[in-house]
Amino acid sequence: MSRLRPTLLFLALTAAGGTHAATVIRGATVIDGTGAAPMRDVTLVINGDRISLMGPGLRAKMPADTKVVDYTGKTIIPGIISDHSHVGSVDGTRSGLPALYNRDNILRQLKQWQAYGVTTVTSLGVNVPAVFYPLRAELHAGKAPGSDLFGADRGIGVPNGAPPAKMMKAGPDQLDRPGTPDQARAAVDAAAGRGTDLIKIWLDDFNGSLPVKMKPEIWRAVIAEAHAKGLRVAAHVYYLEDARRLVDDGVDILAHGVRDQPVDAGFVGAMKRHGTWYVATLDLNEAAYIYARHPAWMDRPFFTHAVQPDLARQFADPAWRDRVQGDGATKTNEDALQVNLKNLKTLYDAGVNIGFGTDSGAMPLRIPGVAEHRELALMVDAGLTPLQAIQVATQRAAALLRLDDRGVLANGKRADFVVLDDDPSKDIEATTSIHAVWERGQQVSGPVASFRP
């Protein structure tokens, strides 16, 4: 990018026309989210909630009311975007209770995601419409604190099947379980009428733990009706065979990775032909066992400041750690993660559309903010470069949601970004060195070490 001329900078600073003072951020290295190499000594001019000018730095005389922030030595990345999370499902060690889905609990979580640099969150089902839609409108308008919010209404599950009633004690206004194609179409129509962003379906048997799966005629009715309403369908999957059938039937998003076996050339080809999106949620399986092993990063402020007191006590309990490590499910989760890592690399290298999400917020161990940074690290473990992982979590995640106002740092885009003390293009762990988070052109949080859940 060519260097900015002083005249252009002055015009950008005066464009606000007296409505508000511009903000100039200078001196930082910028990773713009496109996958391009970092740019050094960049100047960003922010007018309102947008970037009005960005490029390699310069120094020029500025209007007296210009706010100048010097981030020399810092690195700036776009705000992270989650395509698969859940709000209002957990508090401490409790989860899946209808009473947890309330405004205060949701805002608590959204402020945590925001403090950890996740500035846009998609709650993929189990939402209470009476709470979700008014809050979504406030967040879209910047009238409530926390990350911006999108979602998939209630979501569509299976009678006596997924999602498991013991795990997710959803209230009658949080989940639909249609038994016939007509009921499935009616559920889609109702969600469309309420203004949902996406439709979510659960169809597998949760690794053999449930007696039934969703019938193909149900998911086909959901997909057809959703497409007729101009909506896309995201599916909870585990098995390759289920994923293959869904892709052939026109599902738009696989909201989890395939974890039972390696993907094959036929599946990869179908994903590319249909333009289907793939969200691996690598951290989901790692989170099921990793905290019982207490890796060194659990002692760092970046982690400890995200953990609620009840959950911290659970992590410190030797009996809990022993139970998890002795549980047969741990080996299943380890194996699933390894398959998922390899499948992600195969699909990424083949040019399949890859989104970003972790299922954070669905259960206590899937910790908002922490989960997303673990996902980035695991993507690099899978073989992506740090810049590729960041692009998936920003530009590509925004593209999945069809949001063209965010996900990259460029002229005209929303000023949602994360200021880091270190450079993640060299080491992805540097995304955890959060110095500040900006959303809509305003600093909304400082170092994570100052955050309290």
Coordinates of C-alpha atoms in Angstrom, one line a residue:
M1 CA 0.0 0.0 0.0
S2 CA 1.4 3.4 -0.9
R3 CA 2.2 5.9 1.8
L4 CA -0.5 8.3 2.9
R5 CA -0.1 11.9 1.8
P6 CA -0.5 14.6 4.4
T7 CA -3.3 16.2 2.4
L8 CA -5.3 13.0 2.5
L9 CA -4.8 12.6 6.2
F10 CA -5.9 16.2 6.8
L11 CA -9.1 15.7 4.7
A12 CA -9.9 12.5 6.6
L13 CA -9.5 14.3 9.9
T14 CA -11.8 17.1 8.9
A15 CA -14.4 14.9 7.3
A16 CA -16.4 14.7 10.5
G17 CA -17.5 18.3 9.8
G18 CA -17.8 19.3 13.4
T19 CA -20.1 16.4 14.4
H20 CA -17.3 14.7 16.4
A21 CA -13.5 14.6 16.5
A22 CA -11.6 12.1 14.5
T23 CA -9.3 9.6 16.2
V24 CA -5.9 8.9 14.8
I25 CA -4.1 5.6 15.7
R26 CA -0.5 5.5 14.6
G27 CA 2.7 3.5 14.9
A28 CA 1.2 0.0 15.1
T29 CA 1.8 -3.1 12.9
V30 CA -1.5 -4.0 11.3
I31 CA -2.6 -7.5 10.2
D32 CA -5.6 -6.6 8.1
G33 CA -7.4 -10.0 8.1
T34 CA -7.0 -10.7 4.4
G35 CA -4.1 -13.1 4.8
A36 CA -1.7 -10.4 3.6
A37 CA 1.7 -9.8 5.3
P38 CA 1.7 -7.4 8.3
M39 CA 2.0 -3.7 7.5
R40 CA 4.4 -1.7 9.6
D41 CA 4.0 1.8 11.1
V42 CA 0.4 2.1 10.0
T43 CA -1.9 5.2 10.5
L44 CA -5.6 4.6 11.0
V45 CA -8.1 7.4 11.0
I46 CA -11.4 6.7 12.6
N47 CA -14.5 8.8 12.1
G48 CA -17.4 7.6 14.1
D49 CA -17.5 3.8 14.0
R50 CA -15.7 3.5 10.8
I51 CA -12.1 3.5 9.5
S52 CA -12.0 6.4 7.0
L53 CA -8.3 6.1 6.1
M54 CA -5.6 3.5 6.7
G55 CA -2.1 3.1 5.4
P56 CA 1.6 3.3 6.2
G57 CA 2.2 6.1 8.6
L58 CA 3.0 9.7 8.3
R59 CA 3.1 12.8 10.4
A60 CA 1.2 15.9 9.6
K61 CA -0.4 18.8 11.4
M62 CA -3.8 17.8 12.8
P63 CA -6.9 19.7 13.9
A64 CA -6.7 20.7 17.6
D65 CA -9.6 18.3 18.6
T66 CA -8.0 15.2 17.0
K67 CA -7.5 12.3 19.4
V68 CA -4.2 10.7 18.8
V69 CA -3.3 7.2 20.1
D70 CA 0.2 6.0 19.7
Y71 CA 0.5 2.2 19.5
T72 CA 4.1 2.0 18.4
G73 CA 5.4 -1.5 19.1
K74 CA 1.8 -3.0 19.2
T75 CA 0.1 -5.2 16.6
I76 CA -3.5 -4.7 15.6
I77 CA -5.8 -7.4 14.2
P78 CA -9.5 -7.3 13.3
G79 CA -12.0 -8.2 15.9
I80 CA -12.5 -12.0 16.0
I81 CA -15.9 -13.2 14.8
S82 CA -17.5 -16.4 16.1
D83 CA -19.8 -18.3 13.7
H84 CA -20.8 -20.8 16.4
S85 CA -21.3 -20.0 20.0
H86 CA -24.2 -20.0 22.5
V87 CA -25.5 -17.3 24.9
G88 CA -27.4 -17.7 28.1
S89 CA -26.7 -21.4 28.5
V90 CA -24.1 -21.4 31.3
D91 CA -23.2 -19.6 34.5
G92 CA -20.3 -21.0 36.6
T93 CA -20.6 -24.7 36.6
R94 CA -24.3 -24.7 35.8
S95 CA -25.6 -25.2 32.3
G96 CA -28.6 -26.0 30.1
L97 CA -31.2 -24.4 32.5
P98 CA -33.9 -22.2 31.1
A99 CA -33.5 -19.8 34.0
L100 CA -29.9 -19.0 32.8
Y101 CA -31.2 -17.5 29.5
N102 CA -31.7 -13.9 30.8
R103 CA -30.5 -10.5 29.8
D104 CA -28.0 -10.1 32.6
N105 CA -26.3 -13.4 32.1
I106 CA -26.1 -12.9 28.3
L107 CA -24.6 -9.5 28.7
R108 CA -22.1 -10.9 31.2
Q109 CA -20.9 -13.4 28.6
L110 CA -20.9 -10.9 25.7
K111 CA -18.8 -8.5 27.7
Q112 CA -16.3 -11.4 28.3
W113 CA -16.2 -12.2 24.6
Q114 CA -15.6 -8.6 23.9
A115 CA -12.8 -8.3 26.4
Y116 CA -11.1 -11.2 24.8
G117 CA -11.3 -9.7 21.3
V118 CA -14.3 -11.5 20.0
T119 CA -16.4 -8.6 18.8
T120 CA -19.1 -10.5 17.0
V121 CA -20.9 -13.6 18.3
T122 CA -23.4 -15.9 16.7
S123 CA -25.6 -17.8 19.1
L124 CA -26.4 -20.9 17.1
G125 CA -29.7 -22.0 18.6
V126 CA -31.5 -22.5 22.0
N127 CA -32.4 -18.8 22.1
V128 CA -35.5 -17.5 23.8
P129 CA -37.0 -15.2 21.2
A130 CA -38.5 -12.8 23.7
V131 CA -35.1 -12.1 25.1
F132 CA -32.9 -12.6 22.1
Y133 CA -34.4 -10.3 19.5
P134 CA -34.7 -7.1 21.6
L135 CA -31.2 -7.6 22.9
R136 CA -29.9 -8.3 19.4
A137 CA -31.4 -5.0 18.2
E138 CA -29.8 -3.1 21.0
L139 CA -26.4 -4.6 20.3
H140 CA -26.7 -3.9 16.6
A141 CA -27.4 -0.3 17.4
G142 CA -24.6 -0.1 19.9
K143 CA -27.0 0.6 22.8
A144 CA -25.9 -2.3 25.0
P145 CA -22.4 -3.3 26.2
G146 CA -20.7 -6.3 24.7
S147 CA -20.0 -8.0 21.4
D148 CA -22.5 -7.6 18.6
L149 CA -24.9 -10.5 18.4
F150 CA -26.5 -12.7 15.7
G151 CA -28.3 -16.0 16.1
A152 CA -30.3 -19.0 14.9
D153 CA -33.6 -18.5 16.8
R154 CA -34.6 -21.6 18.8
G155 CA -33.1 -24.3 16.5
I156 CA -34.6 -27.6 15.4
G157 CA -33.9 -30.9 17.1
V158 CA -35.2 -34.4 17.3
P159 CA -38.0 -35.9 19.4
N160 CA -36.3 -38.1 22.0
G161 CA -33.0 -37.3 20.3
A162 CA -30.6 -34.4 19.8
P163 CA -29.8 -32.2 21.5
P164 CA -29.9 -34.4 24.6
A165 CA -32.5 -33.3 27.1
K166 CA -30.3 -34.3 30.0
M167 CA -27.5 -32.0 28.7
M168 CA -29.8 -29.2 27.5
K169 CA -32.9 -28.7 29.5
A170 CA -34.3 -26.3 27.1
G171 CA -37.6 -24.6 27.8
P172 CA -40.6 -24.8 25.5
D173 CA -39.7 -21.4 23.9
Q174 CA -36.0 -22.4 23.3
L175 CA -36.2 -25.4 21.0
D176 CA -38.4 -27.1 18.4
R177 CA -38.5 -30.8 17.9
P178 CA -40.8 -31.5 14.9
G179 CA -42.0 -35.0 14.2
T180 CA -43.2 -34.5 10.7
P181 CA -42.1 -32.5 7.6
D182 CA -45.1 -30.2 8.0
Q183 CA -44.1 -29.4 11.6
A184 CA -40.5 -28.8 10.4
R185 CA -41.7 -26.3 7.8
A186 CA -43.9 -24.6 10.4
A187 CA -40.9 -24.3 12.8
V188 CA -38.8 -22.7 10.0
D189 CA -41.7 -20.3 9.1
A190 CA -42.0 -19.2 12.7
A191 CA -38.3 -18.5 13.0
A192 CA -38.3 -16.6 9.7
G193 CA -41.2 -14.5 10.9
R194 CA -39.3 -13.6 14.0
G195 CA -36.3 -12.4 11.9
T196 CA -33.7 -15.1 12.6
D197 CA -30.3 -14.9 10.9
L198 CA -29.9 -18.6 10.4
I199 CA -31.7 -21.9 10.9
K200 CA -30.0 -24.5 13.1
I201 CA -30.6 -28.3 13.1
W202 CA -29.3 -31.1 15.3
L203 CA -29.5 -34.4 13.7
D204 CA -26.9 -37.0 14.9
D205 CA -27.1 -39.3 17.9
F206 CA -24.2 -37.7 19.9
N207 CA -21.7 -40.5 19.3
G208 CA -24.2 -43.3 19.9
S209 CA -25.6 -41.9 23.2
L210 CA -29.1 -41.2 21.8
P211 CA -31.7 -43.7 20.5
V212 CA -32.6 -41.8 17.3
K213 CA -31.3 -39.5 14.6
M214 CA -33.2 -36.9 12.6
K215 CA -35.1 -38.5 9.7
P216 CA -33.9 -37.3 6.3
E217 CA -37.4 -36.2 5.4
I218 CA -37.3 -33.7 8.3
W219 CA -34.0 -32.1 7.4
R220 CA -34.9 -32.0 3.8
A221 CA -38.1 -30.2 4.6
V222 CA -36.1 -27.7 6.9
I223 CA -33.6 -27.0 4.1
A224 CA -36.1 -26.5 1.4
E225 CA -38.4 -24.3 3.5
A226 CA -35.4 -22.2 4.8
H227 CA -34.1 -21.7 1.3
A228 CA -37.6 -20.7 0.1
K229 CA -37.5 -18.0 2.9
G230 CA -34.1 -16.8 2.0
L231 CA -32.4 -18.4 5.0
R232 CA -29.4 -20.7 5.3
V233 CA -29.2 -23.9 7.4
A234 CA -26.4 -24.8 9.8
A235 CA -26.2 -28.4 11.0
H236 CA -24.7 -30.0 14.1
V237 CA -22.8 -33.1 12.8
Y238 CA -20.2 -35.6 13.9
Y239 CA -20.2 -38.4 11.3
L240 CA -18.9 -38.2 7.8
E241 CA -21.8 -40.1 6.4
D242 CA -24.3 -37.6 7.9
A243 CA -22.3 -34.7 6.6
R244 CA -22.1 -36.2 3.1
R245 CA -25.9 -36.6 2.9
L246 CA -26.5 -33.1 4.3
V247 CA -24.2 -31.5 1.8
D248 CA -25.8 -33.4 -1.1
D249 CA -29.2 -32.2 0.2
G250 CA -28.2 -28.6 0.2
V251 CA -27.2 -27.7 3.8
D252 CA -25.3 -24.4 3.9
I253 CA -23.1 -24.8 6.9
L254 CA -21.6 -27.8 8.8
A255 CA -21.4 -26.3 12.2
H256 CA -18.9 -28.8 13.6
G257 CA -16.1 -30.8 12.1
V258 CA -16.3 -34.4 10.8
R259 CA -14.7 -36.4 13.6
D260 CA -15.3 -40.1 13.1
Q261 CA -13.1 -40.7 10.0
P262 CA -11.0 -38.8 7.4
V263 CA -12.9 -36.9 4.7
D264 CA -12.5 -38.3 1.2
A265 CA -12.1 -36.8 -2.2
G266 CA -15.8 -37.2 -3.0
F267 CA -16.9 -35.3 0.1
V268 CA -14.3 -32.6 -0.5
G269 CA -15.6 -32.2 -4.1
A270 CA -19.2 -32.0 -2.9
M271 CA -18.3 -29.3 -0.4
K272 CA -16.7 -27.3 -3.1
R273 CA -19.4 -27.8 -5.7
H274 CA -22.2 -26.7 -3.3
G275 CA -20.1 -23.9 -1.6
T276 CA -20.8 -25.4 1.8
W277 CA -19.2 -23.8 4.8
Y278 CA -17.2 -25.9 7.4
V279 CA -16.7 -24.8 11.0
A280 CA -14.4 -27.2 12.7
T281 CA -14.9 -26.3 16.4
L282 CA -11.6 -28.0 17.3
D283 CA -11.7 -26.7 20.9
L284 CA -14.9 -28.5 21.7
N285 CA -13.2 -31.8 22.1
E286 CA -10.0 -30.5 23.6
A287 CA -12.0 -28.6 26.3
A288 CA -13.6 -31.8 27.4
Y289 CA -10.3 -33.0 28.9
I290 CA -7.6 -30.4 28.8
Y291 CA -8.4 -28.6 32.0
A292 CA -8.0 -31.8 34.1
R293 CA -4.4 -31.9 32.9
H294 CA -3.7 -28.3 34.0
P295 CA -1.4 -27.1 31.2
A296 CA 0.9 -24.2 32.1
W297 CA -1.3 -21.6 30.3
M298 CA -4.1 -22.2 32.9
D299 CA -2.0 -20.3 35.4
R300 CA -1.7 -17.2 33.2
P301 CA -3.9 -14.2 33.8
F302 CA -5.3 -14.5 30.3
F303 CA -6.9 -17.7 31.4
T304 CA -7.6 -17.1 35.1
H305 CA -9.5 -13.9 34.4
A306 CA -12.0 -15.7 32.2
V307 CA -12.9 -18.3 34.7
Q308 CA -15.8 -17.8 37.1
P309 CA -15.2 -18.7 40.8
D310 CA -17.2 -22.0 40.8
L311 CA -15.5 -23.2 37.7
A312 CA -12.1 -22.3 39.2
R313 CA -12.9 -24.4 42.2
Q314 CA -13.8 -27.3 40.0
F315 CA -10.5 -27.1 38.1
A316 CA -8.6 -27.1 41.4
D317 CA -10.4 -30.2 42.7
P318 CA -8.2 -33.3 42.5
A319 CA -11.2 -35.6 42.5
W320 CA -12.7 -33.8 39.5
R321 CA -9.4 -34.0 37.6
D322 CA -9.1 -37.7 38.4
R323 CA -12.7 -38.4 37.2
V324 CA -12.1 -36.6 33.9
Q325 CA -8.8 -38.3 33.2
G326 CA -10.2 -41.7 34.1
D327 CA -13.3 -41.2 32.0
G328 CA -13.5 -43.3 28.8
A329 CA -14.8 -40.3 27.0
T330 CA -11.4 -38.6 27.2
K331 CA -9.9 -41.1 24.7
T332 CA -12.9 -40.5 22.4
N333 CA -12.4 -36.8 22.6
E334 CA -8.6 -37.1 22.0
D335 CA -9.2 -39.2 18.9
A336 CA -12.0 -37.0 17.6
L337 CA -9.7 -33.9 17.9
Q338 CA -6.9 -35.6 15.9
V339 CA -9.3 -36.6 13.1
N340 CA -10.8 -33.1 13.1
L341 CA -7.3 -31.5 12.9
K342 CA -6.4 -33.5 9.8
N343 CA -9.8 -33.0 8.2
L344 CA -9.6 -29.2 8.7
K345 CA -6.2 -29.1 6.9
T346 CA -7.4 -31.3 4.1
L347 CA -10.5 -29.1 3.5
Y348 CA -8.6 -25.9 3.9
D349 CA -5.9 -26.9 1.4
A350 CA -8.6 -28.0 -1.1
G351 CA -10.2 -24.5 -1.0
V352 CA -13.4 -25.4 0.9
N353 CA -15.1 -22.4 2.6
I354 CA -13.8 -22.5 6.2
G355 CA -15.6 -20.5 9.0
F356 CA -14.7 -20.0 12.6
G357 CA -16.3 -21.1 15.9
T358 CA -15.9 -23.2 19.0
D359 CA -19.4 -23.9 20.4
S360 CA -18.2 -21.5 23.2
G361 CA -20.8 -20.8 25.9
A362 CA -22.7 -24.1 25.3
M363 CA -21.2 -25.8 28.3
P364 CA -19.1 -24.6 31.2
L365 CA -15.8 -25.9 29.8
R366 CA -16.3 -24.0 26.6
I367 CA -15.2 -20.7 28.0
P368 CA -16.1 -17.5 26.1
G369 CA -13.0 -15.8 24.8
V370 CA -10.5 -18.5 25.9
A371 CA -12.1 -21.0 23.5
E372 CA -11.6 -18.8 20.5
H373 CA -7.9 -18.3 21.2
R374 CA -7.5 -22.0 21.8
E375 CA -9.2 -22.6 18.5
L376 CA -6.6 -20.3 16.8
A377 CA -3.8 -22.3 18.4
L378 CA -5.3 -25.6 17.3
M379 CA -5.8 -24.4 13.8
V380 CA -2.0 -23.7 13.7
D381 CA -1.4 -27.1 15.1
A382 CA -3.5 -28.5 12.2
G383 CA -1.0 -26.9 9.8
L384 CA -2.4 -23.5 9.0
T385 CA -0.1 -20.6 9.3
P386 CA -0.9 -17.9 11.9
L387 CA -2.0 -15.5 9.2
Q388 CA -4.3 -18.1 7.7
A389 CA -5.8 -18.9 11.0
I390 CA -6.4 -15.2 11.7
Q391 CA -8.0 -14.7 8.3
V392 CA -10.4 -17.6 9.0
A393 CA -11.4 -16.0 12.3
T394 CA -11.9 -12.6 10.8
Q395 CA -12.5 -12.1 7.1
R396 CA -13.8 -15.6 6.4
A397 CA -15.9 -15.8 9.5
A398 CA -17.5 -12.5 8.4
A399 CA -18.1 -13.9 4.9
L400 CA -19.9 -16.9 6.4
L401 CA -22.3 -14.5 8.1
R402 CA -22.5 -12.4 4.9
L403 CA -21.3 -9.3 6.8
D404 CA -19.3 -7.0 4.6
D405 CA -18.8 -4.2 7.1
R406 CA -16.3 -6.1 9.3
G407 CA -13.7 -8.9 9.4
V408 CA -11.0 -6.9 7.7
L409 CA -9.3 -3.6 8.5
A410 CA -9.8 -1.2 5.5
N411 CA -11.3 2.1 4.5
G412 CA -15.0 2.1 5.2
K413 CA -15.1 -0.9 7.5
R414 CA -16.2 -0.9 11.1
A415 CA -13.4 0.0 13.5
D416 CA -13.6 -3.3 15.4
F417 CA -10.0 -4.4 16.3
V418 CA -7.8 -5.9 18.9
V419 CA -4.5 -4.3 20.0
L420 CA -1.8 -6.8 21.0
D421 CA 1.5 -6.4 22.7
D422 CA 3.1 -9.0 20.5
D423 CA 3.0 -10.1 16.8
P424 CA 0.8 -13.2 16.1
S425 CA 2.1 -13.6 12.6
K426 CA 5.3 -15.0 14.2
D427 CA 3.5 -16.9 17.0
I428 CA -0.2 -17.4 17.2
E429 CA 0.0 -17.4 21.0
A430 CA 0.5 -13.6 20.7
T431 CA -3.2 -13.2 20.2
T432 CA -3.5 -13.7 24.0
S433 CA -1.3 -10.6 24.6
I434 CA -4.3 -8.3 24.5
H435 CA -3.6 -4.7 25.3
A436 CA -6.9 -3.2 24.3
V437 CA -10.1 -3.9 22.4
W438 CA -11.9 -1.4 20.2
E439 CA -15.4 -1.8 18.9
R440 CA -17.3 0.8 16.7
G441 CA -14.4 3.1 16.9
Q442 CA -14.2 3.3 20.7
Q443 CA -11.9 1.5 23.1
V444 CA -14.2 -0.9 25.1
S445 CA -11.7 -2.7 27.2
G446 CA -8.1 -2.8 28.3
P447 CA -5.7 -5.6 29.1
V448 CA -7.4 -8.9 29.9
A449 CA -5.7 -8.9 33.3
S450 CA -8.1 -6.2 34.3
F451 CA -11.2 -8.2 33.4
R452 CA -13.4 -10.0 35.9
P453 CA -16.0 -12.6 34.8

